[in-house]
Tab-separated table of C-alpha atoms in Angstrom:
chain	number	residue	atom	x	y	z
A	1	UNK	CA	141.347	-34.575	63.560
A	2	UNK	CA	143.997	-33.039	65.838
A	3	UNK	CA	143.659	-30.826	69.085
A	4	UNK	CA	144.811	-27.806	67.186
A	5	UNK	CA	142.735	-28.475	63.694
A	6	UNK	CA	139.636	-28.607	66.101
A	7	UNK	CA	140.733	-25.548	68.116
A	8	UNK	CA	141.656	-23.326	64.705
A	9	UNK	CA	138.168	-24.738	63.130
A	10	UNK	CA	136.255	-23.532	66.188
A	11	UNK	CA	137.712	-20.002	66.129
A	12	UNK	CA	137.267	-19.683	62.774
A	13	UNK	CA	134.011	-20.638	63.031
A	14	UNK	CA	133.518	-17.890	65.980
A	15	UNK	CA	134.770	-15.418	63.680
A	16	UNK	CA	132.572	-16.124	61.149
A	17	UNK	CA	129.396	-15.781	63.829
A	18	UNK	CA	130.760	-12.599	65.002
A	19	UNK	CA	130.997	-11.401	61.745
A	20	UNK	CA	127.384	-12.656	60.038
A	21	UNK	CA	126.051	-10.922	63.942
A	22	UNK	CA	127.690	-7.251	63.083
A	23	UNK	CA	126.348	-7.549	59.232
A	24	UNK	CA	123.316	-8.123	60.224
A	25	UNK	CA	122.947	-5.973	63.463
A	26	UNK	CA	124.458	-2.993	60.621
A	27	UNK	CA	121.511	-4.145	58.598
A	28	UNK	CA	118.837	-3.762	61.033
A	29	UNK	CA	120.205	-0.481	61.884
A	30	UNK	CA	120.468	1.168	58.498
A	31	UNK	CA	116.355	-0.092	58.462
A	32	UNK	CA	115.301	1.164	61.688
A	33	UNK	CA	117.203	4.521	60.343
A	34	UNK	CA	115.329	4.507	57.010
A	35	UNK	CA	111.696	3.865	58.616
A	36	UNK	CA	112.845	6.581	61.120
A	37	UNK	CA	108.955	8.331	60.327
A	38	UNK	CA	107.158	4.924	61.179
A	39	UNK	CA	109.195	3.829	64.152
A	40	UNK	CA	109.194	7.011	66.107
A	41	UNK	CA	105.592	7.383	66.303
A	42	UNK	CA	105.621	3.684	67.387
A	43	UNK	CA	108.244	4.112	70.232
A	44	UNK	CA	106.575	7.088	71.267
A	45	UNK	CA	103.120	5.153	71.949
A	46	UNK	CA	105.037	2.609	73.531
A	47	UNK	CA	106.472	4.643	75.884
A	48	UNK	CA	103.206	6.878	76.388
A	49	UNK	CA	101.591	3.434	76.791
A	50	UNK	CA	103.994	1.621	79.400
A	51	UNK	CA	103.537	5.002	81.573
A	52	UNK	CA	99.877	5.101	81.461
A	53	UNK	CA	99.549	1.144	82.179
A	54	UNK	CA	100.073	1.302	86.451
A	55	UNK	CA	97.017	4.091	85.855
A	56	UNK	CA	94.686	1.521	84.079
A	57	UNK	CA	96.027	-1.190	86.714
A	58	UNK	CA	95.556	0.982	89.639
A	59	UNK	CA	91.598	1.933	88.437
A	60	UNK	CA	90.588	-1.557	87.602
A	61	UNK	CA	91.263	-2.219	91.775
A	62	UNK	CA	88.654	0.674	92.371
A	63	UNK	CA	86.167	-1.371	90.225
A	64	UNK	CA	86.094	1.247	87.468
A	65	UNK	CA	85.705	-0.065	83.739
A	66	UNK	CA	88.833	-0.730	81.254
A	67	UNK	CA	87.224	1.595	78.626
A	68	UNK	CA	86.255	4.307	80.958
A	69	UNK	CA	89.314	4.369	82.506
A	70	UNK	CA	91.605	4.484	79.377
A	71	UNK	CA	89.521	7.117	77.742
A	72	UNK	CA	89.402	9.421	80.560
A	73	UNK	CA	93.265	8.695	80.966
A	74	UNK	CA	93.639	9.567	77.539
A	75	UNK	CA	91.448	12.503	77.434
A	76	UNK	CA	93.925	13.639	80.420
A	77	UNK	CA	96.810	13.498	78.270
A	78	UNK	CA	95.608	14.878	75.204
A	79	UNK	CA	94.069	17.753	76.738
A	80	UNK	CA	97.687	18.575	78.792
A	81	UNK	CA	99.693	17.841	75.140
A	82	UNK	CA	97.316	20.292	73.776
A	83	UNK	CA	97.557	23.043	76.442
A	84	UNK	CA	101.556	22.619	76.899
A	85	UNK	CA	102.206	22.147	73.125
A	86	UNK	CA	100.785	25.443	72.423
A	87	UNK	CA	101.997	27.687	75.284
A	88	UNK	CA	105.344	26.022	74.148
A	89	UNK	CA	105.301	26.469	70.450
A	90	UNK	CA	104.179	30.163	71.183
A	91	UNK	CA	107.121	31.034	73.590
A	92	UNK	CA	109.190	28.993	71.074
A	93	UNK	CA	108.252	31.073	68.220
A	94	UNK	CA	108.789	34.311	70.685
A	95	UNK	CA	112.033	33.496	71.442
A	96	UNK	CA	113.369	32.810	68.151
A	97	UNK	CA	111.996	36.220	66.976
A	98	UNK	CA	114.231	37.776	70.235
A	99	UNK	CA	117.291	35.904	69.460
A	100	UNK	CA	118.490	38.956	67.161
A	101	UNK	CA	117.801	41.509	69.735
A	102	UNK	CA	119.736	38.599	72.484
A	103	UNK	CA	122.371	38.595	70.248
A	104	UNK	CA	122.816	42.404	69.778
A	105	UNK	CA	122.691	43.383	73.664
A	106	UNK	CA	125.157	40.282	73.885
A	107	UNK	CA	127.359	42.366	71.506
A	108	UNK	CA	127.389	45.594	73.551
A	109	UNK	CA	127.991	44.274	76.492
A	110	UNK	CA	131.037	41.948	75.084
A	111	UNK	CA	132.124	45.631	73.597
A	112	UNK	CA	131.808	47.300	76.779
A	113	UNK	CA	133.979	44.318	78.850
A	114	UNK	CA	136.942	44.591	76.328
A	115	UNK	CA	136.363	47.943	76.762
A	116	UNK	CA	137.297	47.339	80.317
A	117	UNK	CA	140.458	44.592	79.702
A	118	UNK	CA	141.728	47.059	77.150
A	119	UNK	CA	142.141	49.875	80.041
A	120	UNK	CA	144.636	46.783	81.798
A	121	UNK	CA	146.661	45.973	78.754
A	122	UNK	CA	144.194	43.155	77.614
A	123	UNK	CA	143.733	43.167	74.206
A	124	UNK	CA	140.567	40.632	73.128
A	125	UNK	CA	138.362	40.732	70.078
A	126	UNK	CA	134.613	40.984	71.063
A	127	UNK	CA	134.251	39.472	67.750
A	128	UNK	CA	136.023	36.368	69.139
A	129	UNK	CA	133.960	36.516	72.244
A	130	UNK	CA	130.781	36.354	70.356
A	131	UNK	CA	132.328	33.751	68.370
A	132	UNK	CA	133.309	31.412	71.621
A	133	UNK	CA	130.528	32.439	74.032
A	134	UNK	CA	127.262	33.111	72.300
A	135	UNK	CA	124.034	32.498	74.914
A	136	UNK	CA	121.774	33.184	72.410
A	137	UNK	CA	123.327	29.630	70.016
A	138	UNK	CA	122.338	27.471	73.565
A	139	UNK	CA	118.879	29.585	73.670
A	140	UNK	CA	117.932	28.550	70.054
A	141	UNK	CA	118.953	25.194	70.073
A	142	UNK	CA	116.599	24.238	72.889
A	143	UNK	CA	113.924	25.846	70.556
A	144	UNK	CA	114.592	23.746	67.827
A	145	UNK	CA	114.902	20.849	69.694
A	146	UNK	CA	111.469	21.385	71.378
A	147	UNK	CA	110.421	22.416	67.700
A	148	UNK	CA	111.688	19.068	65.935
A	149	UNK	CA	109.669	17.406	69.001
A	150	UNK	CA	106.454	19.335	67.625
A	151	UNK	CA	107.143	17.582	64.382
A	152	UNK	CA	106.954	14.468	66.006
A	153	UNK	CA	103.255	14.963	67.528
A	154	UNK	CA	101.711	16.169	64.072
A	155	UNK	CA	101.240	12.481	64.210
A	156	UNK	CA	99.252	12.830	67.162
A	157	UNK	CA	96.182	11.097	66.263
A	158	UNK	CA	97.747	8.024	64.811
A	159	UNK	CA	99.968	8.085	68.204
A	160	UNK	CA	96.785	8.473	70.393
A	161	UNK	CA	95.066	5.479	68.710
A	162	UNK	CA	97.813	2.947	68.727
A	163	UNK	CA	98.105	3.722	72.770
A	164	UNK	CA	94.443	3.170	73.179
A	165	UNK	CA	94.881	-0.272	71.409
A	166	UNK	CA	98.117	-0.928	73.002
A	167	UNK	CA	96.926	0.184	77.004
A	168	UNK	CA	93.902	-2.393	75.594
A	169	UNK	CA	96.235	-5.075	74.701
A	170	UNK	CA	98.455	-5.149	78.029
A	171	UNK	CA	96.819	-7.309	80.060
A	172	UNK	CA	97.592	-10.475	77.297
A	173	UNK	CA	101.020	-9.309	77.052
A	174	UNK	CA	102.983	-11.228	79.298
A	175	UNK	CA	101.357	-14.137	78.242
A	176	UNK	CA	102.096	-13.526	74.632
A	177	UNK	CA	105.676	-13.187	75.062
A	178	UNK	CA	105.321	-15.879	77.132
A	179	UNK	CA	104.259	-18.028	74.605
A	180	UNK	CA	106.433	-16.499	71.948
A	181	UNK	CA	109.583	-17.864	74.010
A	182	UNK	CA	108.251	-21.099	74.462
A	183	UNK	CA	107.028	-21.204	77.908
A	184	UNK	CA	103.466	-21.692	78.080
A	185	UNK	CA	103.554	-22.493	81.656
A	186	UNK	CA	104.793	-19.081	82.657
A	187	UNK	CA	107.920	-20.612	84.230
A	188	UNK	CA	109.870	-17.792	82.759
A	189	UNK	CA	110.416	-15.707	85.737
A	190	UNK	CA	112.950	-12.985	84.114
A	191	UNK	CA	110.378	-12.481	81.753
A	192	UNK	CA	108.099	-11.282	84.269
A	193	UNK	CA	110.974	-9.356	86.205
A	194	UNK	CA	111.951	-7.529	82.529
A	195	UNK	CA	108.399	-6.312	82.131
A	196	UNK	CA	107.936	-5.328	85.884
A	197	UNK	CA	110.950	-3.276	85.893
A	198	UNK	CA	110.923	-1.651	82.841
A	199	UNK	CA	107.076	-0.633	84.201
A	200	UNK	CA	108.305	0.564	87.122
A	201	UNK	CA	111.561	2.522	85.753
A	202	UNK	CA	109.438	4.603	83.133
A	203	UNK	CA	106.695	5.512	85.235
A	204	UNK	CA	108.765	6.314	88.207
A	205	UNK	CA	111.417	8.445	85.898
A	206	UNK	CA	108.294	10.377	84.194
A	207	UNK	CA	106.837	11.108	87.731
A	208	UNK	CA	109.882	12.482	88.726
A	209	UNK	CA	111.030	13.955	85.514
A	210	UNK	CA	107.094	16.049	85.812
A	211	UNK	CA	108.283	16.956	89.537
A	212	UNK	CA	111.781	18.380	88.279
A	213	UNK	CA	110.186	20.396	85.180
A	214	UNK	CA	107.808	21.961	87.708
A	215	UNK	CA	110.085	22.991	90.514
A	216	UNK	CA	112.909	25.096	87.302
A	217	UNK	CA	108.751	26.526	85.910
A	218	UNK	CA	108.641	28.009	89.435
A	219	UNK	CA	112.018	28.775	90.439
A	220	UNK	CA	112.334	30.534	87.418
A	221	UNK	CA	109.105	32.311	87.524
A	222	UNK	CA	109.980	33.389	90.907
A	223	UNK	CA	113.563	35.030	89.103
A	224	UNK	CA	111.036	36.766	86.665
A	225	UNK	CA	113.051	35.000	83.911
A	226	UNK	CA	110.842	35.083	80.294
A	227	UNK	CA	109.722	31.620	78.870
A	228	UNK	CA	110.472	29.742	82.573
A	229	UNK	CA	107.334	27.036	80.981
A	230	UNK	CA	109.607	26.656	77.982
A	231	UNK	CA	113.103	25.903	80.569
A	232	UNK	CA	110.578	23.537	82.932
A	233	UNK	CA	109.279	21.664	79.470
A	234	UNK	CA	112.653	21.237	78.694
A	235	UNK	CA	114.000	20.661	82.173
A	236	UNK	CA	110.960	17.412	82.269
A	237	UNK	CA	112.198	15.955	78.893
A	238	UNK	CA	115.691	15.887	80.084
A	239	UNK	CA	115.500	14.253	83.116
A	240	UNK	CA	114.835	11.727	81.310
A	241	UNK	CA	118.892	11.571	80.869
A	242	UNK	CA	120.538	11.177	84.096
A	243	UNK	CA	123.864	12.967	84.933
A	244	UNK	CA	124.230	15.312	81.904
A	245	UNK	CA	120.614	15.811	81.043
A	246	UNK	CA	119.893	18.822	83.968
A	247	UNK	CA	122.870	20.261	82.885
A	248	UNK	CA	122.263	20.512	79.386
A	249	UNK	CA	118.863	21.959	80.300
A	250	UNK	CA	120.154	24.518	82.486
A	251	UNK	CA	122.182	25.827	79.854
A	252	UNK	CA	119.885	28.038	77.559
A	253	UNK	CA	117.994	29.205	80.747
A	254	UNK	CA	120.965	30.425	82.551
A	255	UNK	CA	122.361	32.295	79.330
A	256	UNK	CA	118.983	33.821	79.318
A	257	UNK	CA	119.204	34.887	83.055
A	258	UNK	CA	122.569	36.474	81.930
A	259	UNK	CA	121.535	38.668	79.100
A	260	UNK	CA	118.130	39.410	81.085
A	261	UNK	CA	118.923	40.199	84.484
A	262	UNK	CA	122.808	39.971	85.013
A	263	UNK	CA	125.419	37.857	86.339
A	264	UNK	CA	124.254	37.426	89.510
A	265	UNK	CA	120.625	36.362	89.334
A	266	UNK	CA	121.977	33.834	86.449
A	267	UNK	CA	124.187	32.691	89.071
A	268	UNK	CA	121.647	32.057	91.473
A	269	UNK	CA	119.524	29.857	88.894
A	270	UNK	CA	122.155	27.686	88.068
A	271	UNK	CA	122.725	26.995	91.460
A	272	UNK	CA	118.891	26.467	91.795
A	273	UNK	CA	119.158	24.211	88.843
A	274	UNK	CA	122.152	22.209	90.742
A	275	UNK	CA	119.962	22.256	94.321
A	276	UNK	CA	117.298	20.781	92.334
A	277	UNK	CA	118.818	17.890	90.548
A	278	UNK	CA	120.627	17.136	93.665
A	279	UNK	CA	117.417	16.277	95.513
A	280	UNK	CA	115.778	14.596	92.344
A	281	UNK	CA	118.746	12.429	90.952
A	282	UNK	CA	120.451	11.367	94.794
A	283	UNK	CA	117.714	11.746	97.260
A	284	UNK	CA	114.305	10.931	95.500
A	285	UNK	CA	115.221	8.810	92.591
A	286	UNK	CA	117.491	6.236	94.440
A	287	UNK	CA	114.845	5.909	96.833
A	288	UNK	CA	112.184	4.973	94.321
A	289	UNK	CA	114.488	3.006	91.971
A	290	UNK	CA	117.500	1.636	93.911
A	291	UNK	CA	121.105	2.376	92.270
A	292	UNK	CA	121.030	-1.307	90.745
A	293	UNK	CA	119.542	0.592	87.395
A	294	UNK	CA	122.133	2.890	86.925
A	295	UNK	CA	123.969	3.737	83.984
A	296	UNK	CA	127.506	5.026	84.001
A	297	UNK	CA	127.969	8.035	82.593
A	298	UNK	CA	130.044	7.012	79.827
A	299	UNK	CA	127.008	5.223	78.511
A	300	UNK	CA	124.811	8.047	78.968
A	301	UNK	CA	126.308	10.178	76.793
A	302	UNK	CA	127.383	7.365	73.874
A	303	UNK	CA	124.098	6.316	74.359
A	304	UNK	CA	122.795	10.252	73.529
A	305	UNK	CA	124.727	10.244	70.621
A	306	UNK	CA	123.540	6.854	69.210
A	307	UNK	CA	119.485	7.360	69.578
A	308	UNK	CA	119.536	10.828	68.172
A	309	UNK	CA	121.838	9.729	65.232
A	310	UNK	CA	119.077	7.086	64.957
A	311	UNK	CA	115.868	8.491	65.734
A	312	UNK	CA	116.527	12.545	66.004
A	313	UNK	CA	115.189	14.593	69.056
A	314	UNK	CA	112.938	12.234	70.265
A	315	UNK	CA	116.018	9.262	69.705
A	316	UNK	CA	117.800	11.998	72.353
A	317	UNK	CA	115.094	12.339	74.438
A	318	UNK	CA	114.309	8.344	74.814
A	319	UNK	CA	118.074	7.631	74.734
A	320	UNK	CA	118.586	6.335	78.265
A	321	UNK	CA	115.216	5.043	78.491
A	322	UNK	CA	115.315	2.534	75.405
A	323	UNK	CA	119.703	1.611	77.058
A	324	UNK	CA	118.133	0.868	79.663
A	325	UNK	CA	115.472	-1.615	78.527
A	326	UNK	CA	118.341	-3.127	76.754
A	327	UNK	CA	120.136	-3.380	79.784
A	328	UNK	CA	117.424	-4.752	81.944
A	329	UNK	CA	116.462	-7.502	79.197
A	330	UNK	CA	120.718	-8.490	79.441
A	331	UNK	CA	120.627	-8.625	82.988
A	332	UNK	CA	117.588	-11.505	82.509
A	333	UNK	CA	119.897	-13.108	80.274
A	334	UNK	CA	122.804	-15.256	81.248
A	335	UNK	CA	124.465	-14.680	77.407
A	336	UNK	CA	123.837	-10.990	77.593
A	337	UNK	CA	124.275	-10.110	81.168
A	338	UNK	CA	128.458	-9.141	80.761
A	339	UNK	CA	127.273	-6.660	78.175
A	340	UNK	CA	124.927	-5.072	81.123
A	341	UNK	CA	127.927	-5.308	83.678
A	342	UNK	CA	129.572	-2.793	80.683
A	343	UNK	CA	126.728	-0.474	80.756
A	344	UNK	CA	126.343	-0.427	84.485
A	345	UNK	CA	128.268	2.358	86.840
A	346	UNK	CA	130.575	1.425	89.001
């Protein structure tokens, strides 16, 4: 066989892998989208458990019993679910009866501005304002994002008891996958390095993500802004996406702040909102997780797209997380690790 019959049979040959790899990555897709009910629940326990694992770790040191230590944990987080999930879904359920009465106060004061341009010769439609700018569309799309969230936890029990097996399991974990990848020795150290930073990057993101939804609760309590628990829920759940997630969440609140208390106190929040993901995102987080993790933010927002195509609000909401378990497994891998290099900033 000649140079070039070997060279055109191993191309082919490459096309043919890349092509049998995209069939059947479109076929595991198109499943994971079908058994969207199953798989949610199951990512969310995952993630719930990975968080609450350093807090099992951390009491076993202080001598205090596995069981006792994942119940109480548990009883924690059920009990704060319970308390948040209800003041939410109430001021959820309050604002989307006030969106009318938003929307009508909206209209008079569009009326009275080209009111104001028509005295200079400026002839807009307040019609088209409404149409272009409308706060209260930002306002109740939070709300049923936070409401298709609720949705989510009516499978709260079945959630609760897979973490409880799962936070049970962890210990035998790494030696599972271990064994699953043929290394009984543990000589695998990028296994361990996957599994230790993917710990440390969701439990380090939630604590700040908790820290950032507290600080917009009382910066906008201190404004006197209405439903400031609802903006610091939703300021906490999208932290979790770096770059574009604060801004997204400052969006509803600051059309509130408009409508509510005028131009200028709206102005002020948003430039709280910018103070405060300032401090989070380039003093506190680097600190805690270096800037090797980053994503660009290109990524972030493809990434967005894809998990809530996938997987809905929660997809949105676990977006980054889940790219960037996907990019810390390539960057163990020597095959996978240009991909990562892709996903990476600069």
């Amino acid at each position: 066989m000649s140079l070039l019959e070997k060279t055109e049979k191993l191309q082919s040959s490459g096309v043919v892998k890349a092509l049998l790899v995209t069939a059947a990555l479109f076929v595991v897709l198109a499943g994971l989208k079908i058994a969207t009910n199953i798989v949610v629940p199951f990512l969310l326990s995952v993630f719930i458990a990975i968080i609450c694992n350093p807090l099992i770790v951390k009491a076993s040191k202080y001598k205090i019993p596995k069981p006792i230590a994942i119940i109480a944990i548990i009883a924690i987080i059920l009990t704060l679910v319970l308390l948040l999930g209800g003041l939410v879904g109430q001021s959820a359920r309050d604002l989307s009866e006030l969106l009318p009465e938003y929307k009508a106060q909206l209209n008079e004061q569009f009326v009275w501005l080209t009111a104001r341009l028509a005295e200079y010769n400026i002839q807009i439609s307040s019609d088209l304002l409404v149409e272009y700018f409308d706060p209260s569309a930002a306002m109740g799309v939070a709300a049923s994002m936070l409401s298709g969230l609720g949705g989510v936890m009516a499978n709260l029990l079945l959630i609760i008891i897979t973490v409880i097996f799962m936070l049970f399991e962890a210990p035998s974990l790494p030696r599972k996958i271990h064994h699953a990848l043929d290394d009984p020795d543990m000589k695998l150290n990028q296994i361990d390095r996957f599994l230790e930073s993917v710990n440390n990057y969701l439990a380090i993101k939630t604590l700040v993500s908790i820290a950032t939804g507290i600080c917009v609760s009382l910066m906008l309590w201190l404004f006197g802004l209405e439903f400031y628990l609802l903006w610091g829920v939703l300021a906490f759940l999208l932290n979790y996406i770096p770059n574009i997630g604060s801004m997204i969440a400052a969006i509803p609140a600051v059309s509130l702040a408009v409508l509510q208390l005028g131009i200028g106190p709206a102005g002020a929040i948003g430039l709280g909102y910018i103070t405060i993901n300032m401090i989070m995102g380039n003093v506190i987080e680097p600190r805690y997780l270096g800037k090797g993790l980053g994503l660009s933010t290109l990524v972030v927002f493809l990434s967005l797209i894809f998990w809530g195509w996938l997987f809905g609000t929660v997809g949105m909401l676990l977006s980054v997380p889940l790219t960037m378990i996907i990019k810390i497994a390539l960057e163990e891998s020597k095959e996978g690790r240009w991909f990562s290099v892709l996903l990476s900033n600069d």
